[in-house]
PDB file of C-alpha atoms in Angstrom:
ATOM      1  CA  UNK A  25       0.000   0.000   0.000  1.00  0.00           C
ATOM      2  CA  UNK A  26       1.200   3.435  -0.816  1.00  0.00           C
ATOM      3  CA  UNK A  27       1.372   6.194   1.721  1.00  0.00           C
ATOM      4  CA  UNK A  28      -1.260   8.190  -0.205  1.00  0.00           C
ATOM      5  CA  UNK A  29      -3.680   5.204  -0.117  1.00  0.00           C
ATOM      6  CA  UNK A  30      -3.180   4.750   3.661  1.00  0.00           C
ATOM      7  CA  UNK A  31      -3.757   8.460   4.244  1.00  0.00           C
ATOM      8  CA  UNK A  32      -6.973   8.353   2.174  1.00  0.00           C
ATOM      9  CA  UNK A  33      -8.273   5.320   4.079  1.00  0.00           C
ATOM     10  CA  UNK A  34      -7.539   6.948   7.451  1.00  0.00           C
ATOM     11  CA  UNK A  35      -9.322  10.130   6.319  1.00  0.00           C
ATOM     12  CA  UNK A  36     -12.389   8.177   5.153  1.00  0.00           C
ATOM     13  CA  UNK A  37     -12.503   6.199   8.403  1.00  0.00           C
ATOM     14  CA  UNK A  38     -12.238   9.432  10.405  1.00  0.00           C
ATOM     15  CA  UNK A  39     -15.130  11.032   8.486  1.00  0.00           C
ATOM     16  CA  UNK A  40     -17.351   7.947   8.942  1.00  0.00           C
ATOM     17  CA  UNK A  41     -16.556   7.865  12.669  1.00  0.00           C
ATOM     18  CA  UNK A  42     -17.261  11.595  13.025  1.00  0.00           C
ATOM     19  CA  UNK A  43     -20.623  11.285  11.227  1.00  0.00           C
ATOM     20  CA  UNK A  44     -21.607   8.358  13.477  1.00  0.00           C
ATOM     21  CA  UNK A  45     -20.640  10.283  16.622  1.00  0.00           C
ATOM     22  CA  UNK A  46     -22.564  13.396  15.484  1.00  0.00           C
ATOM     23  CA  UNK A  47     -25.631  11.345  14.573  1.00  0.00           C
ATOM     24  CA  UNK A  48     -25.544   9.526  17.917  1.00  0.00           C
ATOM     25  CA  UNK A  49     -25.232  12.755  19.878  1.00  0.00           C
ATOM     26  CA  UNK A  50     -28.289  14.163  18.062  1.00  0.00           C
ATOM     27  CA  UNK A  51     -30.300  10.935  18.388  1.00  0.00           C
ATOM     28  CA  UNK A  52     -30.441  10.547  14.610  1.00  0.00           C
ATOM     29  CA  UNK A  53     -31.198   7.163  13.158  1.00  0.00           C
ATOM     30  CA  UNK A  54     -28.407   6.111  10.807  1.00  0.00           C
ATOM     31  CA  UNK A  55     -29.929   2.669  10.300  1.00  0.00           C
ATOM     32  CA  UNK A  56     -30.725   1.608   6.761  1.00  0.00           C
ATOM     33  CA  UNK A  57     -34.075   2.507   5.236  1.00  0.00           C
ATOM     34  CA  UNK A  58     -36.936   0.157   6.187  1.00  0.00           C
ATOM     35  CA  UNK A  59     -37.758  -0.567   2.532  1.00  0.00           C
ATOM     36  CA  UNK A  60     -40.941   0.339   0.738  1.00  0.00           C
ATOM     37  CA  UNK A  61     -44.354  -1.183   0.274  1.00  0.00           C
ATOM     38  CA  UNK A  62     -47.415  -0.379  -1.784  1.00  0.00           C
ATOM     39  CA  UNK A  63     -50.932   0.599  -0.742  1.00  0.00           C
ATOM     40  CA  UNK A  64     -53.577  -0.335  -3.314  1.00  0.00           C
ATOM     41  CA  UNK A  65     -56.960   1.404  -3.393  1.00  0.00           C
ATOM     42  CA  UNK A  66     -60.205   0.521  -5.204  1.00  0.00           C
ATOM     43  CA  UNK A  67     -60.364   4.179  -6.335  1.00  0.00           C
ATOM     44  CA  UNK A  68     -58.126   5.594  -9.068  1.00  0.00           C
ATOM     45  CA  UNK A  69     -57.531   9.146  -7.876  1.00  0.00           C
ATOM     46  CA  UNK A  70     -57.433  10.380  -4.287  1.00  0.00           C
ATOM     47  CA  UNK A  71     -55.525  12.431  -1.759  1.00  0.00           C
ATOM     48  CA  UNK A  72     -54.806  11.337   1.751  1.00  0.00           C
ATOM     49  CA  UNK A  73     -52.900  12.611   4.714  1.00  0.00           C
ATOM     50  CA  UNK A  74     -50.978  10.063   6.721  1.00  0.00           C
ATOM     51  CA  UNK A  75     -49.215  10.434  10.068  1.00  0.00           C
ATOM     52  CA  UNK A  76     -46.389   8.247  11.313  1.00  0.00           C
ATOM     53  CA  UNK A  77     -43.278   8.492  13.465  1.00  0.00           C
ATOM     54  CA  UNK A  78     -41.729  10.379  10.546  1.00  0.00           C
ATOM     55  CA  UNK A  79     -44.451  13.060  10.792  1.00  0.00           C
ATOM     56  CA  UNK A  80     -47.462  13.928   8.630  1.00  0.00           C
ATOM     57  CA  UNK A  81     -47.390  13.672   4.880  1.00  0.00           C
ATOM     58  CA  UNK A  82     -49.922  14.387   2.173  1.00  0.00           C
ATOM     59  CA  UNK A  83     -50.039  11.811  -0.616  1.00  0.00           C
ATOM     60  CA  UNK A  84     -51.694  12.172  -4.021  1.00  0.00           C
ATOM     61  CA  UNK A  85     -52.624   8.823  -5.518  1.00  0.00           C
ATOM     62  CA  UNK A  86     -53.142   8.194  -9.216  1.00  0.00           C
ATOM     63  CA  UNK A  87     -53.913   4.828 -10.780  1.00  0.00           C
ATOM     64  CA  UNK A  88     -55.020   3.505  -7.389  1.00  0.00           C
ATOM     65  CA  UNK A  89     -51.562   2.855  -5.910  1.00  0.00           C
ATOM     66  CA  UNK A  90     -48.886   4.603  -3.893  1.00  0.00           C
ATOM     67  CA  UNK A  91     -45.467   3.501  -2.642  1.00  0.00           C
ATOM     68  CA  UNK A  92     -44.424   4.430   0.905  1.00  0.00           C
ATOM     69  CA  UNK A  93     -41.653   3.554   3.340  1.00  0.00           C
ATOM     70  CA  UNK A  94     -42.585   0.488   5.377  1.00  0.00           C
ATOM     71  CA  UNK A  95     -44.234   1.320   8.696  1.00  0.00           C
ATOM     72  CA  UNK A  96     -47.511   2.032  10.456  1.00  0.00           C
ATOM     73  CA  UNK A  97     -49.557   5.026   9.337  1.00  0.00           C
ATOM     74  CA  UNK A  98     -52.595   6.725  10.860  1.00  0.00           C
ATOM     75  CA  UNK A  99     -55.009   8.041   8.249  1.00  0.00           C
ATOM     76  CA  UNK A 100     -55.931  11.655   9.007  1.00  0.00           C
ATOM     77  CA  UNK A 101     -58.251  12.126   6.023  1.00  0.00           C
ATOM     78  CA  UNK A 102     -59.029  10.803   2.557  1.00  0.00           C
ATOM     79  CA  UNK A 103     -60.377  12.831  -0.372  1.00  0.00           C
ATOM     80  CA  UNK A 104     -61.814  10.836  -3.266  1.00  0.00           C
ATOM     81  CA  UNK A 105     -61.741  12.589  -6.649  1.00  0.00           C
ATOM     82  CA  UNK A 106     -63.503  11.928  -9.934  1.00  0.00           C
ATOM     83  CA  UNK A 107     -64.057  13.941 -13.108  1.00  0.00           C
ATOM     84  CA  UNK A 108     -67.336  13.662 -15.006  1.00  0.00           C
ATOM     85  CA  UNK A 109     -67.878  13.815 -18.779  1.00  0.00           C
ATOM     86  CA  UNK A 110     -68.262  17.621 -18.716  1.00  0.00           C
ATOM     87  CA  UNK A 111     -64.848  18.034 -17.055  1.00  0.00           C
ATOM     88  CA  UNK A 112     -66.287  18.883 -13.639  1.00  0.00           C
ATOM     89  CA  UNK A 113     -64.162  17.476 -10.819  1.00  0.00           C
ATOM     90  CA  UNK A 114     -66.033  16.055  -7.836  1.00  0.00           C
ATOM     91  CA  UNK A 115     -64.353  15.653  -4.448  1.00  0.00           C
ATOM     92  CA  UNK A 116     -65.597  13.893  -1.310  1.00  0.00           C
ATOM     93  CA  UNK A 117     -63.584  14.054   1.904  1.00  0.00           C
ATOM     94  CA  UNK A 118     -63.724  11.745   4.900  1.00  0.00           C
ATOM     95  CA  UNK A 119     -62.199  12.688   8.249  1.00  0.00           C
ATOM     96  CA  UNK A 120     -63.736   9.754  10.110  1.00  0.00           C
ATOM     97  CA  UNK A 121     -60.813   7.333  10.116  1.00  0.00           C
ATOM     98  CA  UNK A 122     -59.940   5.508  13.301  1.00  0.00           C
ATOM     99  CA  UNK A 123     -57.835   2.685  11.937  1.00  0.00           C
ATOM    100  CA  UNK A 124     -54.177   2.535  10.982  1.00  0.00           C
ATOM    101  CA  UNK A 125     -52.619   0.925   7.948  1.00  0.00           C
ATOM    102  CA  UNK A 126     -49.496  -1.232   8.112  1.00  0.00           C
ATOM    103  CA  UNK A 127     -47.225  -0.963   5.067  1.00  0.00           C
ATOM    104  CA  UNK A 128     -44.848  -3.922   4.824  1.00  0.00           C
ATOM    105  CA  UNK A 129     -41.668  -3.867   2.767  1.00  0.00           C
ATOM    106  CA  UNK A 130     -41.996  -5.466  -0.664  1.00  0.00           C
ATOM    107  CA  UNK A 131     -45.729  -6.119  -0.111  1.00  0.00           C
ATOM    108  CA  UNK A 132     -49.038  -4.728  -1.319  1.00  0.00           C
ATOM    109  CA  UNK A 133     -51.557  -3.636   1.333  1.00  0.00           C
ATOM    110  CA  UNK A 134     -55.140  -3.227   0.132  1.00  0.00           C
ATOM    111  CA  UNK A 135     -57.114  -0.399   1.728  1.00  0.00           C
ATOM    112  CA  UNK A 136     -60.854  -0.759   1.176  1.00  0.00           C
ATOM    113  CA  UNK A 137     -62.412   2.651   0.776  1.00  0.00           C
ATOM    114  CA  UNK A 138     -65.306   3.967  -1.179  1.00  0.00           C
ATOM    115  CA  UNK A 139     -68.054   2.066  -2.962  1.00  0.00           C
ATOM    116  CA  UNK A 140     -70.670   1.104  -2.433  1.00  0.00           C
ATOM    117  CA  UNK A 141     -71.778   4.455  -1.042  1.00  0.00           C
ATOM    118  CA  UNK A 142     -74.993   4.980   0.894  1.00  0.00           C
ATOM    119  CA  UNK A 143     -76.685   8.385   0.769  1.00  0.00           C
ATOM    120  CA  UNK A 144     -79.251   9.553   3.311  1.00  0.00           C
ATOM    121  CA  UNK A 145     -81.186  12.774   2.849  1.00  0.00           C
ATOM    122  CA  UNK A 146     -82.760  14.696   5.706  1.00  0.00           C
ATOM    123  CA  UNK A 147     -85.186  17.576   5.201  1.00  0.00           C
ATOM    124  CA  UNK A 148     -85.972  20.260   7.764  1.00  0.00           C
ATOM    125  CA  UNK A 149     -87.708  23.605   7.675  1.00  0.00           C
ATOM    126  CA  UNK A 150     -86.116  26.703   9.193  1.00  0.00           C
ATOM    127  CA  UNK A 151     -87.596  30.133   9.697  1.00  0.00           C
ATOM    128  CA  UNK A 152     -85.351  33.034   8.796  1.00  0.00           C
ATOM    129  CA  UNK A 153     -85.990  36.767   8.406  1.00  0.00           C
ATOM    130  CA  UNK A 154     -87.030  36.525   4.756  1.00  0.00           C
ATOM    131  CA  UNK A 155     -89.378  33.579   5.285  1.00  0.00           C
ATOM    132  CA  UNK A 156     -89.185  29.838   5.546  1.00  0.00           C
ATOM    133  CA  UNK A 157     -86.149  27.968   4.302  1.00  0.00           C
ATOM    134  CA  UNK A 158     -86.031  24.268   3.603  1.00  0.00           C
ATOM    135  CA  UNK A 159     -82.750  22.612   4.472  1.00  0.00           C
ATOM    136  CA  UNK A 160     -81.655  19.387   2.813  1.00  0.00           C
ATOM    137  CA  UNK A 161     -78.927  17.472   4.594  1.00  0.00           C
ATOM    138  CA  UNK A 162     -76.905  14.800   2.836  1.00  0.00           C
ATOM    139  CA  UNK A 163     -75.000  12.105   4.687  1.00  0.00           C
ATOM    140  CA  UNK A 164     -72.783   9.805   2.637  1.00  0.00           C
ATOM    141  CA  UNK A 165     -71.120   6.685   4.037  1.00  0.00           C
ATOM    142  CA  UNK A 166     -68.841   4.162   2.361  1.00  0.00           C
ATOM    143  CA  UNK A 167     -68.771   0.373   2.532  1.00  0.00           C
ATOM    144  CA  UNK A 168     -67.130   0.484   5.988  1.00  0.00           C
ATOM    145  CA  UNK A 169     -69.546   3.091   7.414  1.00  0.00           C
ATOM    146  CA  UNK A 170     -67.080   6.006   7.227  1.00  0.00           C
ATOM    147  CA  UNK A 171     -68.757   9.395   6.714  1.00  0.00           C
ATOM    148  CA  UNK A 172     -67.897  11.632   3.759  1.00  0.00           C
ATOM    149  CA  UNK A 173     -68.685  15.288   3.275  1.00  0.00           C
ATOM    150  CA  UNK A 174     -71.052  15.834   0.348  1.00  0.00           C
ATOM    151  CA  UNK A 175     -69.202  16.358  -2.926  1.00  0.00           C
ATOM    152  CA  UNK A 176     -68.205  19.842  -4.007  1.00  0.00           C
ATOM    153  CA  UNK A 177     -67.983  20.170  -7.780  1.00  0.00           C
ATOM    154  CA  UNK A 178     -65.118  22.207  -9.259  1.00  0.00           C
ATOM    155  CA  UNK A 179     -64.214  23.113 -12.804  1.00  0.00           C
ATOM    156  CA  UNK A 180     -60.936  24.778 -13.695  1.00  0.00           C
ATOM    157  CA  UNK A 181     -60.064  25.043  -9.993  1.00  0.00           C
ATOM    158  CA  UNK A 182     -63.204  27.063  -9.218  1.00  0.00           C
ATOM    159  CA  UNK A 183     -66.418  26.026  -7.512  1.00  0.00           C
ATOM    160  CA  UNK A 184     -69.296  25.346  -9.866  1.00  0.00           C
ATOM    161  CA  UNK A 185     -72.261  27.694  -9.234  1.00  0.00           C
ATOM    162  CA  UNK A 186     -74.953  26.378  -6.914  1.00  0.00           C
ATOM    163  CA  UNK A 187     -77.910  24.767  -8.669  1.00  0.00           C
ATOM    164  CA  UNK A 188     -81.243  26.545  -9.128  1.00  0.00           C
ATOM    165  CA  UNK A 189     -84.781  25.212  -9.000  1.00  0.00           C
ATOM    166  CA  UNK A 190     -87.609  26.444 -11.203  1.00  0.00           C
ATOM    167  CA  UNK A 191     -91.204  25.445 -10.434  1.00  0.00           C
ATOM    168  CA  UNK A 192     -93.527  25.209 -13.416  1.00  0.00           C
ATOM    169  CA  UNK A 193     -97.305  25.064 -13.549  1.00  0.00           C
ATOM    170  CA  UNK A 194     -99.249  22.607 -15.709  1.00  0.00           C
ATOM    171  CA  UNK A 195     -98.869  24.924 -18.725  1.00  0.00           C
ATOM    172  CA  UNK A 196     -95.076  25.110 -18.350  1.00  0.00           C
ATOM    173  CA  UNK A 197     -95.002  28.674 -17.041  1.00  0.00           C
ATOM    174  CA  UNK A 198     -92.469  29.470 -14.329  1.00  0.00           C
ATOM    175  CA  UNK A 199     -94.248  30.149 -11.046  1.00  0.00           C
ATOM    176  CA  UNK A 200     -91.153  30.390  -8.859  1.00  0.00           C
ATOM    177  CA  UNK A 201     -87.362  30.133  -8.914  1.00  0.00           C
ATOM    178  CA  UNK A 202     -85.165  29.234  -5.988  1.00  0.00           C
ATOM    179  CA  UNK A 203     -81.445  29.119  -5.369  1.00  0.00           C
ATOM    180  CA  UNK A 204     -79.725  26.248  -3.626  1.00  0.00           C
ATOM    181  CA  UNK A 205     -76.766  27.013  -1.385  1.00  0.00           C
ATOM    182  CA  UNK A 206     -73.864  24.820  -0.365  1.00  0.00           C
ATOM    183  CA  UNK A 207     -73.175  24.561   3.334  1.00  0.00           C
TER     184      UNK A 207
END
């Protein structure tokens, strides 16, 4: 071995030792990565926020799959997304997750979310200053009973205008028009 080679090896060993000492003093994990696993969803496009020991992270899923470091994740929320034939994007968000998902290295974990959905409508009458208002409530649950907020349509990143209702008499004449409101 040449003197230059020995000097280089000593320098490399010193740097590795110094990095290990610094990492240990700061409680940093210098262990190898835990590997990655895949979560598969029965829904093509969605967003979810996951929390783990590494912190919170927002994940956008396309094609129904995402790859994550192996570990246990709490699901903070899930937003399902779909675009209709007119280009309007519909989003439904669920914050009612109590379970965790375990991602194992080199494995696929299936997370059952979504269909079939059940919709329940409630109707109530409220009196406000301008007269009576009828309130329609919509509760949507998925196959596991998780609640979702009613969908909010968007087109081009903007909310689609609220729908309107026109009442017609037997002759087809408009006898009243009403605006729906979200929220």
